[in-house]
mmCIF file of C-alpha atoms and ligand atoms in Angstrom:
data_model
loop_
_atom_site.group_PDB
_atom_site.id
_atom_site.type_symbol
_atom_site.label_atom_id
_atom_site.label_comp_id
_atom_site.label_asym_id
_atom_site.label_seq_id
_atom_site.Cartn_x
_atom_site.Cartn_y
_atom_site.Cartn_z
ATOM 1 C CA MET A 202 -2.445 19.714 -9.516
ATOM 2 C CA ALA A 203 -3.687 19.756 -5.916
ATOM 3 C CA MET A 204 -3.456 16.278 -4.406
ATOM 4 C CA ARG A 205 -4.794 14.643 -1.285
ATOM 5 C CA LEU A 206 -1.944 13.470 0.909
ATOM 6 C CA SER A 207 -1.924 10.689 3.462
ATOM 7 C CA ILE A 208 0.698 8.873 5.491
ATOM 8 C CA VAL A 209 0.998 5.269 6.658
ATOM 9 C CA LEU A 210 0.170 4.696 10.303
ATOM 10 C CA SER A 211 0.370 1.323 12.036
ATOM 11 C CA THR A 212 -2.386 0.691 14.562
ATOM 12 C CA GLN A 213 0.079 -1.362 16.621
ATOM 13 C CA ALA A 214 3.838 -1.797 17.005
ATOM 14 C CA ALA A 215 5.304 -3.717 14.051
ATOM 15 C CA GLN A 216 8.637 -4.755 12.572
ATOM 16 C CA PHE A 217 8.279 -3.282 9.040
ATOM 17 C CA GLN A 218 10.621 -0.312 8.968
ATOM 18 C CA ALA A 219 9.266 2.041 6.303
ATOM 19 C CA VAL A 220 6.423 3.286 8.474
ATOM 20 C CA ALA A 221 6.860 6.568 10.251
ATOM 21 C CA PHE A 222 4.245 6.035 12.951
ATOM 22 C CA LYS A 223 3.427 2.984 15.067
ATOM 23 C CA GLY A 224 1.227 2.760 18.172
ATOM 24 C CA ASP A 225 -0.016 5.812 20.226
ATOM 25 C CA LEU A 226 -2.926 6.370 17.860
ATOM 26 C CA PRO A 227 -4.520 9.511 19.383
ATOM 27 C CA GLY A 228 -1.157 11.281 19.702
ATOM 28 C CA ASN A 229 -0.103 10.398 16.156
ATOM 29 C CA LEU A 230 -3.452 11.369 14.618
ATOM 30 C CA THR A 231 -3.314 14.762 16.328
ATOM 31 C CA LYS A 232 0.161 15.442 14.954
ATOM 32 C CA ILE A 233 -0.609 14.153 11.443
ATOM 33 C CA ALA A 234 -3.757 16.302 11.176
ATOM 34 C CA SER A 235 -1.916 19.357 12.522
ATOM 35 C CA TRP A 236 0.697 19.078 9.762
ATOM 36 C CA GLY A 237 -2.058 19.273 7.129
ATOM 37 C CA TYR A 238 -2.430 15.671 6.007
ATOM 38 C CA ASP A 239 -5.828 14.720 4.516
ATOM 39 C CA GLY A 240 -5.751 11.068 5.483
ATOM 40 C CA VAL A 241 -4.048 8.121 7.136
ATOM 41 C CA GLU A 242 -3.397 4.767 5.544
ATOM 42 C CA LEU A 243 -3.806 2.208 8.301
ATOM 43 C CA ALA A 244 -1.627 -0.878 8.606
ATOM 44 C CA ILE A 245 -3.779 -3.449 10.407
ATOM 45 C CA ARG A 246 -2.412 -6.902 11.188
ATOM 46 C CA ASP A 247 -5.755 -8.425 12.152
ATOM 47 C CA PRO A 248 -9.094 -6.561 12.194
ATOM 48 C CA LYS A 249 -10.041 -8.687 15.222
ATOM 49 C CA LEU A 250 -7.405 -6.803 17.225
ATOM 50 C CA VAL A 251 -8.912 -3.352 16.585
ATOM 51 C CA ASP A 252 -12.198 -1.792 17.631
ATOM 52 C CA SER A 253 -13.248 -0.679 14.161
ATOM 53 C CA HIS A 254 -16.062 1.543 15.403
ATOM 54 C CA GLU A 255 -13.710 3.455 17.700
ATOM 55 C CA LEU A 256 -11.012 3.571 15.023
ATOM 56 C CA VAL A 257 -13.320 5.189 12.460
ATOM 57 C CA ARG A 258 -14.614 7.583 15.119
ATOM 58 C CA ILE A 259 -11.211 8.802 16.215
ATOM 59 C CA VAL A 260 -9.790 9.119 12.685
ATOM 60 C CA SER A 261 -12.888 11.051 11.493
ATOM 61 C CA ALA A 262 -12.784 13.263 14.599
ATOM 62 C CA HIS A 263 -9.373 14.444 13.363
ATOM 63 C CA GLY A 264 -10.873 15.249 9.960
ATOM 64 C CA LEU A 265 -8.834 12.526 8.264
ATOM 65 C CA GLY A 266 -9.899 10.055 5.557
ATOM 66 C CA ILE A 267 -8.717 6.437 5.280
ATOM 67 C CA PRO A 268 -7.678 5.731 1.674
ATOM 68 C CA ALA A 269 -6.291 2.245 2.198
ATOM 69 C CA ILE A 270 -5.615 -0.575 4.639
ATOM 70 C CA GLY A 271 -2.228 -2.305 4.642
ATOM 71 C CA THR A 272 -2.273 -6.048 5.344
ATOM 72 C CA GLY A 273 1.429 -6.982 5.172
ATOM 73 C CA GLN A 274 1.867 -7.469 8.915
ATOM 74 C CA ALA A 275 -0.136 -10.724 8.667
ATOM 75 C CA TRP A 276 2.781 -11.971 6.569
ATOM 76 C CA GLY A 277 5.578 -10.195 8.452
ATOM 77 C CA GLU A 278 4.414 -11.125 11.939
ATOM 78 C CA GLU A 279 2.403 -14.340 11.346
ATOM 79 C CA GLY A 280 3.684 -15.845 8.099
ATOM 80 C CA LEU A 281 0.293 -15.929 6.332
ATOM 81 C CA SER A 282 0.480 -15.985 2.526
ATOM 82 C CA PHE A 283 -1.602 -16.677 -0.587
ATOM 83 C CA THR A 284 1.167 -18.859 -2.007
ATOM 84 C CA ASP A 285 2.302 -20.985 0.928
ATOM 85 C CA PRO A 286 2.546 -24.714 0.057
ATOM 86 C CA ASP A 287 0.334 -25.432 3.102
ATOM 87 C CA PRO A 288 -3.346 -25.111 2.056
ATOM 88 C CA ALA A 289 -4.341 -24.204 5.637
ATOM 89 C CA ILE A 290 -1.992 -21.192 5.577
ATOM 90 C CA ARG A 291 -3.305 -20.108 2.151
ATOM 91 C CA ALA A 292 -6.884 -20.379 3.416
ATOM 92 C CA ALA A 293 -6.008 -18.379 6.551
ATOM 93 C CA ALA A 294 -4.417 -15.658 4.394
ATOM 94 C CA ILE A 295 -7.538 -15.409 2.207
ATOM 95 C CA GLU A 296 -9.741 -15.319 5.286
ATOM 96 C CA ARG A 297 -7.570 -12.561 6.790
ATOM 97 C CA ALA A 298 -7.700 -10.474 3.595
ATOM 98 C CA GLN A 299 -11.486 -10.843 3.500
ATOM 99 C CA ALA A 300 -11.772 -9.951 7.196
ATOM 100 C CA HIS A 301 -10.833 -6.368 6.235
ATOM 101 C CA ILE A 302 -13.902 -6.010 3.967
ATOM 102 C CA PRO A 303 -16.387 -4.658 6.562
ATOM 103 C CA PHE A 304 -13.984 -1.923 7.692
ATOM 104 C CA ALA A 305 -13.089 -1.093 4.081
ATOM 105 C CA ALA A 306 -16.800 -0.855 3.203
ATOM 106 C CA LYS A 307 -17.370 1.542 6.102
ATOM 107 C CA THR A 308 -14.465 3.836 5.203
ATOM 108 C CA GLY A 309 -14.139 3.516 1.415
ATOM 109 C CA ALA A 310 -10.570 2.255 1.908
ATOM 110 C CA ALA A 311 -8.929 -0.052 -0.629
ATOM 111 C CA ILE A 312 -7.437 -3.264 0.793
ATOM 112 C CA ILE A 313 -3.776 -3.561 -0.110
ATOM 113 C CA ILE A 314 -2.207 -6.870 -1.068
ATOM 114 C CA GLY A 315 1.525 -6.426 -0.640
ATOM 115 C CA LEU A 316 3.619 -9.168 0.918
ATOM 116 C CA LEU A 317 0.507 -11.120 1.921
ATOM 117 C CA ARG A 318 0.841 -12.677 -1.554
ATOM 118 C CA GLY A 319 4.009 -14.425 -0.316
ATOM 119 C CA ILE A 320 7.228 -15.485 -2.031
ATOM 120 C CA THR A 321 7.579 -18.535 -4.302
ATOM 121 C CA ARG A 322 9.010 -21.325 -2.171
ATOM 122 C CA LYS A 323 11.689 -23.780 -3.293
ATOM 123 C CA GLU A 324 9.225 -26.677 -3.469
ATOM 124 C CA THR A 325 6.683 -24.665 -5.554
ATOM 125 C CA SER A 326 6.899 -23.788 -9.258
ATOM 126 C CA GLN A 327 6.435 -20.159 -10.260
ATOM 127 C CA GLU A 328 3.369 -21.105 -12.328
ATOM 128 C CA GLN A 329 1.797 -22.911 -9.370
ATOM 129 C CA ALA A 330 2.409 -19.893 -7.114
ATOM 130 C CA MET A 331 0.865 -17.572 -9.724
ATOM 131 C CA GLU A 332 -2.185 -19.860 -9.980
ATOM 132 C CA TRP A 333 -2.658 -19.777 -6.214
ATOM 133 C CA LEU A 334 -2.232 -15.999 -6.257
ATOM 134 C CA VAL A 335 -4.763 -15.488 -9.057
ATOM 135 C CA SER A 336 -7.360 -17.704 -7.434
ATOM 136 C CA ALA A 337 -6.869 -16.102 -3.979
ATOM 137 C CA LEU A 338 -7.374 -12.646 -5.498
ATOM 138 C CA GLN A 339 -10.449 -13.844 -7.389
ATOM 139 C CA GLU A 340 -11.939 -15.152 -4.131
ATOM 140 C CA CYS A 341 -11.173 -11.897 -2.327
ATOM 141 C CA CYS A 342 -12.599 -9.721 -5.107
ATOM 142 C CA ALA A 343 -15.768 -11.820 -5.352
ATOM 143 C CA ALA A 344 -16.344 -11.482 -1.594
ATOM 144 C CA ALA A 345 -15.680 -7.714 -1.715
ATOM 145 C CA ARG A 346 -17.761 -6.863 -4.793
ATOM 146 C CA PRO A 347 -21.204 -6.759 -3.095
ATOM 147 C CA PHE A 348 -19.804 -4.210 -0.626
ATOM 148 C CA GLY A 349 -18.209 -2.002 -3.292
ATOM 149 C CA VAL A 350 -14.762 -2.743 -1.812
ATOM 150 C CA ARG A 351 -11.593 -2.691 -3.941
ATOM 151 C CA PHE A 352 -8.328 -4.628 -3.660
ATOM 152 C CA ALA A 353 -4.997 -3.116 -4.731
ATOM 153 C CA LEU A 354 -2.047 -5.385 -5.533
ATOM 154 C CA GLU A 355 1.343 -3.720 -5.070
ATOM 155 C CA PRO A 356 4.224 -4.600 -7.411
ATOM 156 C CA ILE A 357 7.156 -5.025 -4.987
ATOM 157 C CA ASN A 358 10.837 -5.046 -5.918
ATOM 158 C CA ARG A 359 12.801 -8.251 -6.584
ATOM 159 C CA TYR A 360 14.641 -8.156 -3.251
ATOM 160 C CA GLU A 361 11.392 -8.564 -1.311
ATOM 161 C CA THR A 362 9.295 -10.980 -3.407
ATOM 162 C CA THR A 363 9.428 -13.270 -6.444
ATOM 163 C CA LEU A 364 5.817 -12.575 -7.420
ATOM 164 C CA VAL A 365 4.896 -9.412 -9.389
ATOM 165 C CA ASN A 366 7.861 -7.054 -9.212
ATOM 166 C CA ASN A 367 6.875 -4.428 -11.763
ATOM 167 C CA ALA A 368 3.932 -2.601 -13.304
ATOM 168 C CA ALA A 369 3.765 -4.755 -16.471
ATOM 169 C CA GLN A 370 3.565 -7.934 -14.387
ATOM 170 C CA GLY A 371 0.923 -6.217 -12.269
ATOM 171 C CA MET A 372 -1.188 -5.473 -15.341
ATOM 172 C CA GLU A 373 -0.804 -9.086 -16.565
ATOM 173 C CA LEU A 374 -1.998 -10.309 -13.189
ATOM 174 C CA LEU A 375 -5.041 -8.026 -13.347
ATOM 175 C CA GLU A 376 -5.928 -9.537 -16.700
ATOM 176 C CA ARG A 377 -5.823 -13.017 -15.212
ATOM 177 C CA VAL A 378 -7.857 -12.042 -12.152
ATOM 178 C CA ALA A 379 -10.388 -10.280 -14.415
ATOM 179 C CA ALA A 380 -12.266 -8.427 -11.669
ATOM 180 C CA ALA A 381 -13.302 -4.778 -11.923
ATOM 181 C CA ASN A 382 -12.566 -4.244 -8.209
ATOM 182 C CA MET A 383 -8.946 -5.423 -8.571
ATOM 183 C CA GLY A 384 -6.347 -2.748 -9.307
ATOM 184 C CA LEU A 385 -2.767 -1.798 -8.517
ATOM 185 C CA LEU A 386 -0.916 0.119 -5.836
ATOM 186 C CA LEU A 387 2.184 1.704 -7.330
ATOM 187 C CA ASP A 388 5.047 2.609 -4.969
ATOM 188 C CA THR A 389 7.793 4.975 -6.181
ATOM 189 C CA PHE A 390 10.444 3.198 -4.090
ATOM 190 C CA HIS A 391 9.816 -0.114 -5.865
ATOM 191 C CA MET A 392 9.326 1.608 -9.237
ATOM 192 C CA ASN A 393 12.720 3.283 -8.950
ATOM 193 C CA ILE A 394 14.291 -0.192 -8.748
ATOM 194 C CA GLU A 395 12.143 -2.018 -11.313
ATOM 195 C CA GLU A 396 10.737 0.379 -13.948
ATOM 196 C CA ALA A 397 12.693 1.694 -16.940
ATOM 197 C CA VAL A 398 10.768 4.997 -16.925
ATOM 198 C CA ILE A 399 8.500 5.545 -13.936
ATOM 199 C CA GLU A 400 6.198 7.985 -15.769
ATOM 200 C CA ASP A 401 5.695 5.555 -18.702
ATOM 201 C CA SER A 402 4.677 2.795 -16.298
ATOM 202 C CA ILE A 403 2.213 5.104 -14.572
ATOM 203 C CA ARG A 404 0.681 5.961 -17.972
ATOM 204 C CA MET A 405 0.495 2.259 -18.872
ATOM 205 C CA CYS A 406 -1.421 1.424 -15.664
ATOM 206 C CA GLY A 407 -3.781 4.400 -16.131
ATOM 207 C CA ASP A 408 -7.153 3.938 -14.458
ATOM 208 C CA ARG A 409 -6.047 0.650 -12.884
ATOM 209 C CA ILE A 410 -4.073 2.626 -10.285
ATOM 210 C CA PHE A 411 -6.162 2.324 -7.140
ATOM 211 C CA HIS A 412 -3.587 3.671 -4.673
ATOM 212 C CA PHE A 413 -0.143 5.302 -4.679
ATOM 213 C CA HIS A 414 2.831 5.154 -2.269
ATOM 214 C CA VAL A 415 5.590 7.727 -2.219
ATOM 215 C CA ALA A 416 9.100 7.403 -0.854
ATOM 216 C CA ASP A 417 12.249 8.785 -2.425
ATOM 217 C CA SER A 418 14.962 6.656 -4.102
ATOM 218 C CA ASN A 419 16.583 5.925 -0.717
ATOM 219 C CA ARG A 420 13.189 5.234 0.936
ATOM 220 C CA TRP A 421 13.505 8.443 2.872
ATOM 221 C CA HIS A 422 10.706 11.031 2.586
ATOM 222 C CA PRO A 423 10.074 12.638 -0.836
ATOM 223 C CA GLY A 424 12.638 15.369 -1.402
ATOM 224 C CA ALA A 425 15.473 13.441 0.299
ATOM 225 C CA GLY A 426 16.626 11.443 -2.739
ATOM 226 C CA HIS A 427 16.893 11.759 -6.515
ATOM 227 C CA LEU A 428 13.361 10.994 -7.775
ATOM 228 C CA ASP A 429 11.643 13.685 -9.862
ATOM 229 C CA PHE A 430 8.345 13.901 -7.975
ATOM 230 C CA ARG A 431 7.090 16.837 -10.030
ATOM 231 C CA SER A 432 7.204 14.741 -13.169
ATOM 232 C CA ILE A 433 5.974 11.550 -11.449
ATOM 233 C CA LEU A 434 2.947 13.244 -9.870
ATOM 234 C CA ASP A 435 2.161 15.088 -13.117
ATOM 235 C CA ALA A 436 2.017 11.718 -14.877
ATOM 236 C CA LEU A 437 -0.171 10.296 -12.099
ATOM 237 C CA SER A 438 -2.538 13.240 -12.233
ATOM 238 C CA ALA A 439 -2.778 12.980 -16.040
ATOM 239 C CA THR A 440 -4.196 9.447 -15.690
ATOM 240 C CA GLY A 441 -7.215 10.990 -13.931
ATOM 241 C CA TYR A 442 -6.133 9.532 -10.570
ATOM 242 C CA ASP A 443 -8.129 11.239 -7.828
ATOM 243 C CA GLY A 444 -7.078 9.111 -4.855
ATOM 244 C CA TYR A 445 -4.521 9.867 -2.174
ATOM 245 C CA VAL A 446 -0.757 10.028 -2.480
ATOM 246 C CA SER A 447 0.398 8.145 0.581
ATOM 247 C CA GLY A 448 3.766 8.547 2.301
ATOM 248 C CA GLU A 449 5.426 5.243 3.152
ATOM 249 C CA PHE A 450 9.033 5.957 4.083
ATOM 250 C CA MET A 451 11.652 5.447 6.782
ATOM 251 C CA PRO A 452 11.192 7.540 9.925
ATOM 252 C CA LEU A 453 14.458 9.383 9.296
ATOM 253 C CA PRO A 454 16.000 11.503 10.649
ATOM 254 C CA ASP A 455 12.967 10.898 12.920
ATOM 255 C CA ALA A 456 9.257 10.221 12.367
ATOM 256 C CA ASP A 457 7.953 13.743 12.982
ATOM 257 C CA THR A 458 10.618 15.449 10.872
ATOM 258 C CA SER A 459 10.184 13.032 7.958
ATOM 259 C CA ALA A 460 6.394 13.465 7.919
ATOM 260 C CA GLN A 461 6.605 17.264 8.069
ATOM 261 C CA ARG A 462 9.345 17.512 5.431
ATOM 262 C CA SER A 463 7.384 15.205 3.135
ATOM 263 C CA ILE A 464 4.170 17.196 3.221
ATOM 264 C CA THR A 465 5.974 20.533 2.938
ATOM 265 C CA TYR A 466 7.838 19.318 -0.128
ATOM 266 C CA LEU A 467 4.857 17.601 -1.799
ATOM 267 C CA ARG A 468 2.543 20.583 -1.218
ATOM 268 C CA GLN A 469 5.173 22.909 -2.625
ATOM 269 C CA ILE A 470 5.518 20.949 -5.867
ATOM 270 C CA THR A 471 1.813 20.141 -6.347
ATOM 271 C CA THR A 472 0.133 23.423 -5.424
ATOM 272 C CA PRO A 473 -0.556 25.555 -8.514
ATOM 273 C CA SER A 474 1.196 28.930 -8.166
HETATM 274 C C1 LIG B 90 4.459 -2.137 1.429
HETATM 275 O O1 LIG B 90 3.599 -1.151 0.948
HETATM 276 C C2 LIG B 90 5.740 -2.113 0.687
HETATM 277 O O2 LIG B 90 6.016 -1.209 -0.054
HETATM 278 C C3 LIG B 90 6.689 -3.234 0.821
HETATM 279 O O3 LIG B 90 8.010 -2.795 0.725
HETATM 280 C C4 LIG B 90 6.458 -4.097 2.020
HETATM 281 O O4 LIG B 90 7.582 -4.850 2.275
HETATM 282 MN MN1 LIG B 91 4.564 0.341 -0.535
#
């Protein structure tokens, strides 16, 4: 079961902690490629702030692919969300998600919807928030379809959001959105908190898995906690998944060490002997 491995890289400094690399793009790309990674997942707050032509050029020059674009910084740093009671903020969040489409079309990257979906607010009912979420995703998918671009919604654990915490809720949401270019991003850190049996949930999502995040139970790099990655990645591979397995973990004990330990461990357990 050989797998393509990527790691999350933020194109600018950001507050979200489970990202090993932020800023210094050329230096980080050189290191990541030298450790044997196949790709980088880029966290981009606003496509307006990056020179997409130069970004694609420099990433390709390092022989790396771009499996996905993370959008959560627009929530973390600017408060944009699909489920904010203020219609102007919801519209801005949809516009921001759609602004990633040209870059995604150029690179084949999926656009991730993580915390950009928001958190149900006190003044909003859960059903109202879900309706806003479904219609925002429908708008995004409709805009992306002509370009062959895919969106991936990430179930995120209960301590971070009130909307779509587990794989079953993710699949229900996909049914409501009813778009072929809408799928899921599964993250082993969140799954360890929310799923009864991680492998069963992976099998249930099957070909709707568009992207995959790995961190161990403690959100350190794979190999540093108690998750059974051999079994988890076997289950993923058995679904026919041929995308990247992307490292999103705390830069501990430091960024370089975590990234190197992760790839060493994942290659060791996924390379046929
Ligand atoms: C983002 O991919 C993620 O996993 C979330 O924990 C963001 O808060
Ligand atoms: Mn994640």
